Short mmCIF file of C-alpha atoms in Angstrom, two decimals:
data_model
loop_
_atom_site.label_atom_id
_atom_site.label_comp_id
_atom_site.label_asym_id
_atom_site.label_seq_id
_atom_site.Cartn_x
_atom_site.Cartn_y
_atom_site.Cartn_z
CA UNK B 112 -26.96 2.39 -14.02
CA UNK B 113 -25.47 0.48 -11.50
CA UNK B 114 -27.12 -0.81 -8.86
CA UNK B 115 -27.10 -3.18 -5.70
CA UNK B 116 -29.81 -4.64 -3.91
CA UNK B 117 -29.54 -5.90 -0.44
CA UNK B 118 -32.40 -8.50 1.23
CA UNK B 119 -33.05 -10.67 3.86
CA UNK B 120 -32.05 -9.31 6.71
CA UNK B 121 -34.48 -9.33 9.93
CA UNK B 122 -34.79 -10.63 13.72
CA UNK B 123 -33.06 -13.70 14.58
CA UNK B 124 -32.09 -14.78 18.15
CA UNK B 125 -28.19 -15.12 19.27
CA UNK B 126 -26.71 -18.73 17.98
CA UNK B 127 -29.62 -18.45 14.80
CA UNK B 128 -28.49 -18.28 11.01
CA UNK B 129 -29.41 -15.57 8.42
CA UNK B 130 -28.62 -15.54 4.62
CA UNK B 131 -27.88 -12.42 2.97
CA UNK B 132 -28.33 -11.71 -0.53
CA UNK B 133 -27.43 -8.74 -2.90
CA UNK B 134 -28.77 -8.43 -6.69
CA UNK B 135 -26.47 -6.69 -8.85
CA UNK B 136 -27.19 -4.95 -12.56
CA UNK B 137 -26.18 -2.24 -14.50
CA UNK B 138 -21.98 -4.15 -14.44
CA UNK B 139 -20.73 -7.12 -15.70
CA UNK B 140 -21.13 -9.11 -12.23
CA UNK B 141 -18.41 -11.36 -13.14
CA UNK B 142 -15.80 -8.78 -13.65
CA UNK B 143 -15.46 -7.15 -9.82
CA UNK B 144 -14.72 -8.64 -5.98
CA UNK B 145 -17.58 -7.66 -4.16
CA UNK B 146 -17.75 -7.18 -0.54
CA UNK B 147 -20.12 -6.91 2.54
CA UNK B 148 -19.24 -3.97 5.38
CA UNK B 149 -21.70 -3.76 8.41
CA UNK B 150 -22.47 -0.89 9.94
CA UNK B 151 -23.81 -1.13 13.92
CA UNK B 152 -26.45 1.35 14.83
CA UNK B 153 -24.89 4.77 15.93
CA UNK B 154 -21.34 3.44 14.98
CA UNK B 155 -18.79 2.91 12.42
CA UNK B 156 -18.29 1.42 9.15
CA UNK B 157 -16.61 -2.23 9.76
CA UNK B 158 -15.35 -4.48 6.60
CA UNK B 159 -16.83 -7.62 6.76
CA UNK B 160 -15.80 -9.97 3.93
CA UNK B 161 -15.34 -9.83 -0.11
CA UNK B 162 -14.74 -12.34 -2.61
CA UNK B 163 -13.04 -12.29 -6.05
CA UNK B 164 -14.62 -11.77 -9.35
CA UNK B 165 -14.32 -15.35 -10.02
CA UNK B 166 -15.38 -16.83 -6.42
CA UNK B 167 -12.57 -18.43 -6.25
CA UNK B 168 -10.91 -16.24 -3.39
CA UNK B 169 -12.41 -15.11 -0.35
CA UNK B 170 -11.45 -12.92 2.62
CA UNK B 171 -13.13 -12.40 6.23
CA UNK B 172 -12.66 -9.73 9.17
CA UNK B 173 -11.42 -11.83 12.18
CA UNK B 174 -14.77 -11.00 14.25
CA UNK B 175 -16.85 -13.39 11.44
CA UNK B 176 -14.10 -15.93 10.36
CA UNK B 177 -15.18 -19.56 10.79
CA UNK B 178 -19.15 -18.09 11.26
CA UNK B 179 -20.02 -16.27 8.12
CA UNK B 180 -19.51 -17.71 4.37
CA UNK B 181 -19.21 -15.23 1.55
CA UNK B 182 -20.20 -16.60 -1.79
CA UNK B 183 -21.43 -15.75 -5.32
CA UNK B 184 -23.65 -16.46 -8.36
CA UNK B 185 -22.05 -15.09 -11.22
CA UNK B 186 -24.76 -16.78 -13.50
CA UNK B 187 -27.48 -15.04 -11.46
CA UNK B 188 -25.17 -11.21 -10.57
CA UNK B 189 -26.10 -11.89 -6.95
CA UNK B 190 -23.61 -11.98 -4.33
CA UNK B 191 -24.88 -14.07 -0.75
CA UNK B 192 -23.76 -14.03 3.16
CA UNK B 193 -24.26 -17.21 5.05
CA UNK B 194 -24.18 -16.04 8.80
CA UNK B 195 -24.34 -18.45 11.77
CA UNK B 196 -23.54 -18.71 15.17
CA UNK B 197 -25.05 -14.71 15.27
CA UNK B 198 -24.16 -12.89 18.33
CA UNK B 199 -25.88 -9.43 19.21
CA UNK B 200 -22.30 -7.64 17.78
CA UNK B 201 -23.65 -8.46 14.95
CA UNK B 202 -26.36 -6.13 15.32
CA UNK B 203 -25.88 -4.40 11.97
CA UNK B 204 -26.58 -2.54 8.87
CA UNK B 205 -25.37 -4.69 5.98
CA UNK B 206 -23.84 -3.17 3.03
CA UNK B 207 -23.54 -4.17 0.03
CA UNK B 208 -20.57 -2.75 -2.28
CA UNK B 209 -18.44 -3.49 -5.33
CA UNK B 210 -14.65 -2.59 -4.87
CA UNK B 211 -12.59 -1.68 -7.43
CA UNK B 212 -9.16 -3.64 -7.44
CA UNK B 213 -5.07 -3.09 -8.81
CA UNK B 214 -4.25 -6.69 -10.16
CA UNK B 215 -0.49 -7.04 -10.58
CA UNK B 216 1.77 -10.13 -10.59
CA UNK B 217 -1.14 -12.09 -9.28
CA UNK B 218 -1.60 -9.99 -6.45
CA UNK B 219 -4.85 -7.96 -6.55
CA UNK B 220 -4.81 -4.56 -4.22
CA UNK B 221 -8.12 -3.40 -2.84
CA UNK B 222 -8.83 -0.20 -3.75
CA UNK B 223 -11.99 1.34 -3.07
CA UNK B 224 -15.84 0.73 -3.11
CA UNK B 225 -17.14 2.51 -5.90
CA UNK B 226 -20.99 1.65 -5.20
CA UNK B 227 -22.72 0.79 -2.55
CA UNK B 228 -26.39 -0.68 -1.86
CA UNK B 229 -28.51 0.67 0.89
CA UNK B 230 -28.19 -2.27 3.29
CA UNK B 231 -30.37 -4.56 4.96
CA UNK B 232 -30.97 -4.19 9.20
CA UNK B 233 -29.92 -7.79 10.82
CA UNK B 234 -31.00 -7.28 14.42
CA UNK B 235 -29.75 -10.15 16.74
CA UNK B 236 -31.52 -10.28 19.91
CA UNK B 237 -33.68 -12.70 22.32
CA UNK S 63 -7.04 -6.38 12.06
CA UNK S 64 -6.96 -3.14 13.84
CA UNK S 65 -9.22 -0.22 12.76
CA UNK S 66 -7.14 2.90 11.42
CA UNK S 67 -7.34 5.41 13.91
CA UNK S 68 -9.49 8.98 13.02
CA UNK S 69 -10.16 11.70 15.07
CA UNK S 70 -13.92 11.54 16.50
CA UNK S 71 -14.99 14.90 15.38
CA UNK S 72 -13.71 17.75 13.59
CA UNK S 73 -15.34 21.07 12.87
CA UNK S 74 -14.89 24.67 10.75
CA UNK S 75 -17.14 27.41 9.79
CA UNK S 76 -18.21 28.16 6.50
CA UNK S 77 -15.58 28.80 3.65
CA UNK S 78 -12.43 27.49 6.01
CA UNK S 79 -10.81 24.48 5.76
CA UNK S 80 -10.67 21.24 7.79
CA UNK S 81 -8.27 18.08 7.55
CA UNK S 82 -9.12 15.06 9.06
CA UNK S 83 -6.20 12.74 9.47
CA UNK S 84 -6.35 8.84 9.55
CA UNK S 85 -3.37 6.93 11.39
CA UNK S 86 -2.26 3.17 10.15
CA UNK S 87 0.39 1.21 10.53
CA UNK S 88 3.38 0.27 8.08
CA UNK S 89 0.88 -2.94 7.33
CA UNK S 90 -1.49 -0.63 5.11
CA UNK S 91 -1.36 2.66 5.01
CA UNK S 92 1.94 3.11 5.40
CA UNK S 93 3.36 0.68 2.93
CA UNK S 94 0.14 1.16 0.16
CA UNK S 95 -1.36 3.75 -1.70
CA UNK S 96 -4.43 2.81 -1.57
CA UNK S 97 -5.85 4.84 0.58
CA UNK S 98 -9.82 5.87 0.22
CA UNK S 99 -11.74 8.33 1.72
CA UNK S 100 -15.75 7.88 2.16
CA UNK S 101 -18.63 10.41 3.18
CA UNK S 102 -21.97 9.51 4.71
CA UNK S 103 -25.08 11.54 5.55
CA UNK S 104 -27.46 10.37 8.17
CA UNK S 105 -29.28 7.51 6.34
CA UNK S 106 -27.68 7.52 3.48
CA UNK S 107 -24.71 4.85 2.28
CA UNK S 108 -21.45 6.11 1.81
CA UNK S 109 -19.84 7.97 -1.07
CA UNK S 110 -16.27 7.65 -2.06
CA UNK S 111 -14.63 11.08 -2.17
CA UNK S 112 -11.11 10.31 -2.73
CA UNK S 113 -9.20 7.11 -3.91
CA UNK S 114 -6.01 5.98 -4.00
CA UNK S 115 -4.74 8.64 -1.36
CA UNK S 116 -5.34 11.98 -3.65
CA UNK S 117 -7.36 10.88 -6.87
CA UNK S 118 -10.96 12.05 -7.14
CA UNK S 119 -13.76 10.41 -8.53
CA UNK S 120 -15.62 11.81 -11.50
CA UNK S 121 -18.62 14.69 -9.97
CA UNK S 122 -16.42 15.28 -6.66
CA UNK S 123 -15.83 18.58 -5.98
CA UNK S 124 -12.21 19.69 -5.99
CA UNK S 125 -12.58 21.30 -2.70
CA UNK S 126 -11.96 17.46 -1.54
CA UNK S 127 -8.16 16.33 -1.66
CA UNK S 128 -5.79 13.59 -0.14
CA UNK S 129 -2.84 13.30 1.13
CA UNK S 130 -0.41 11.02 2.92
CA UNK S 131 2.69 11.03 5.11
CA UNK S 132 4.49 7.97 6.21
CA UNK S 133 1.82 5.92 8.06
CA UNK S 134 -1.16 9.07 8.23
CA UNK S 135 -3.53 10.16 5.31
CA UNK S 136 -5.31 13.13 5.55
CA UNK S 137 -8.49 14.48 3.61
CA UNK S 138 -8.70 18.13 3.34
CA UNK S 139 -12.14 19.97 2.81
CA UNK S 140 -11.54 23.41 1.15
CA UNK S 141 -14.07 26.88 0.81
CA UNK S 142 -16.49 24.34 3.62
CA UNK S 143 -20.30 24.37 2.69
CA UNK S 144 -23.12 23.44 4.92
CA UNK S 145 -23.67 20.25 2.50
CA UNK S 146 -20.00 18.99 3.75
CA UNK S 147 -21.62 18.40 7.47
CA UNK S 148 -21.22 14.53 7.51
CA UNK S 149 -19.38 12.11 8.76
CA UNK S 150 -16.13 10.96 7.04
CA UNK S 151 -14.31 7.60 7.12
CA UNK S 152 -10.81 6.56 5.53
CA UNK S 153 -9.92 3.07 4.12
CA UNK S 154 -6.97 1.21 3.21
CA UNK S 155 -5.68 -1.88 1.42
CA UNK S 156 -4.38 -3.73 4.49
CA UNK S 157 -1.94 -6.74 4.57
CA UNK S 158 -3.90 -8.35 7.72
CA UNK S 159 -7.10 -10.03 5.70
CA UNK S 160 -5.57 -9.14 1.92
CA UNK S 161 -8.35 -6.69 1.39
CA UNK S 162 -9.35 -3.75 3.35
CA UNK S 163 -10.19 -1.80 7.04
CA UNK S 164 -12.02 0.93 7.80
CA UNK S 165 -11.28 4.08 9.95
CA UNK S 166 -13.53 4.73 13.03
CA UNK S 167 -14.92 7.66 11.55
CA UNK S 168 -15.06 11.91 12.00
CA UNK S 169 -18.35 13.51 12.32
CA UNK S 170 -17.66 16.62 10.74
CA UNK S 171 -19.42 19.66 12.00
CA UNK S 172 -19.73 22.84 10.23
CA UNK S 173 -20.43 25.38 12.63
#
């Protein structure tokens, strides 16, 4: 059974730092991108960032490029969020998902997230 | 990295059908087909319903289908139960940040 485990989320005051982490079992970790989307209380889903299988590529929405760092431990199946320079829009649910991808020609397609965690609450305020 | 564009709510009684649509641009939905579809009950995560614009995952009920026309994908909900009262966002591959971007989401109401 597959299954994704989001912690360390909590209070932290605007300009702080927060690491996220998500365990992953039940899949070989290795094999799939994985990806954070946030959620803001009483509003939509938002994609945050994903990485490759490998760690070797990474993507970022525009609102958390140059502030948040997506990265992986293959050797551990847990995928991490490095957040700084938090602002209260990033008041958030944090999701944690795997997303299936189309590979071709060294292209790889996002698809769709096939499982999801149940998030951890990062609350940014003074 | 605009958000694809969803109605805010959409409604039908039971046993009708309802189709939500979901608006892009020629950057993702309307040059991919990899358009998803999620559903989310209050407090729960989401669920993927439909993938790659009309494929359903295994245990989805076929009342669900996709569709899509030029730059707009639609999700139909057939024969409506009470259990479809949730809300519903679409997703697409999108050639802004290589990966993906979320609709803004329907609540769906079932009167």
């Amino acid at each position: 059974e597959v299954q994704l485990l989001e912690s360390g989320g909590g209070l932290v005051q605007p300009g702080g730092s927060l690491r996220l982490s998500c365990a992953a079992s039940g899949f070989t970790f290795s094999s799939y991108a994985m990806s954070w989307v946030r959620q803001a209380p009483g509003k939509g889903l938002e994609w945050v960032s994903a990485i490759s299988g490998g760690g070797g590529n990474t993507y970022y929405a525009d609102s958390v490029k140059g502030r948040f760092t997506i990265s992986r431990d293959n050797s551990k199946s847990t995928l991490y969020l490095q957040m700084n320079t938090l602002t209260a829009e990033d008041t958030a649910l944090y999701y944690c998902a795997r997303a299936t991808r189309f590979c071709s020609g060294g292209t790889c397609y996002y698809q769709y997230f096939e499982y999801w965690g149940q998030g951890t609450l990062v609350t940014v305020s003074s | 990295q605009s958000a694809l564009t969803q109605p805010p709510s959409a409604s039908g009684s039971p046993g009708q059908s309802v189709t939500i649509s979901c608006t892009g641009t020629s950057s993702d939905v309307g040059s991919y087909n990899y358009v998803s579809w999620y559903q989310q009950h209050p407090g729960k995560a989401p669920k993927v319903m439909i993938y790659d614009v009309s494929k359903r995952p295994s245990g989805v009920p076929d009342r669900f289908s996709g569709s899509k026309s030029g730059n707009t994908a639609s999700l139909t909900v057939s024969g409506l139960q009470a259990e479809d009262e949730a809300d519903y966002y679409c997703s697409s591959y999108a050639d802004s940040n290589n990966f993906g971007v979320f609709g803004g989401g329907t609540k769906l109401t079932v009167l």
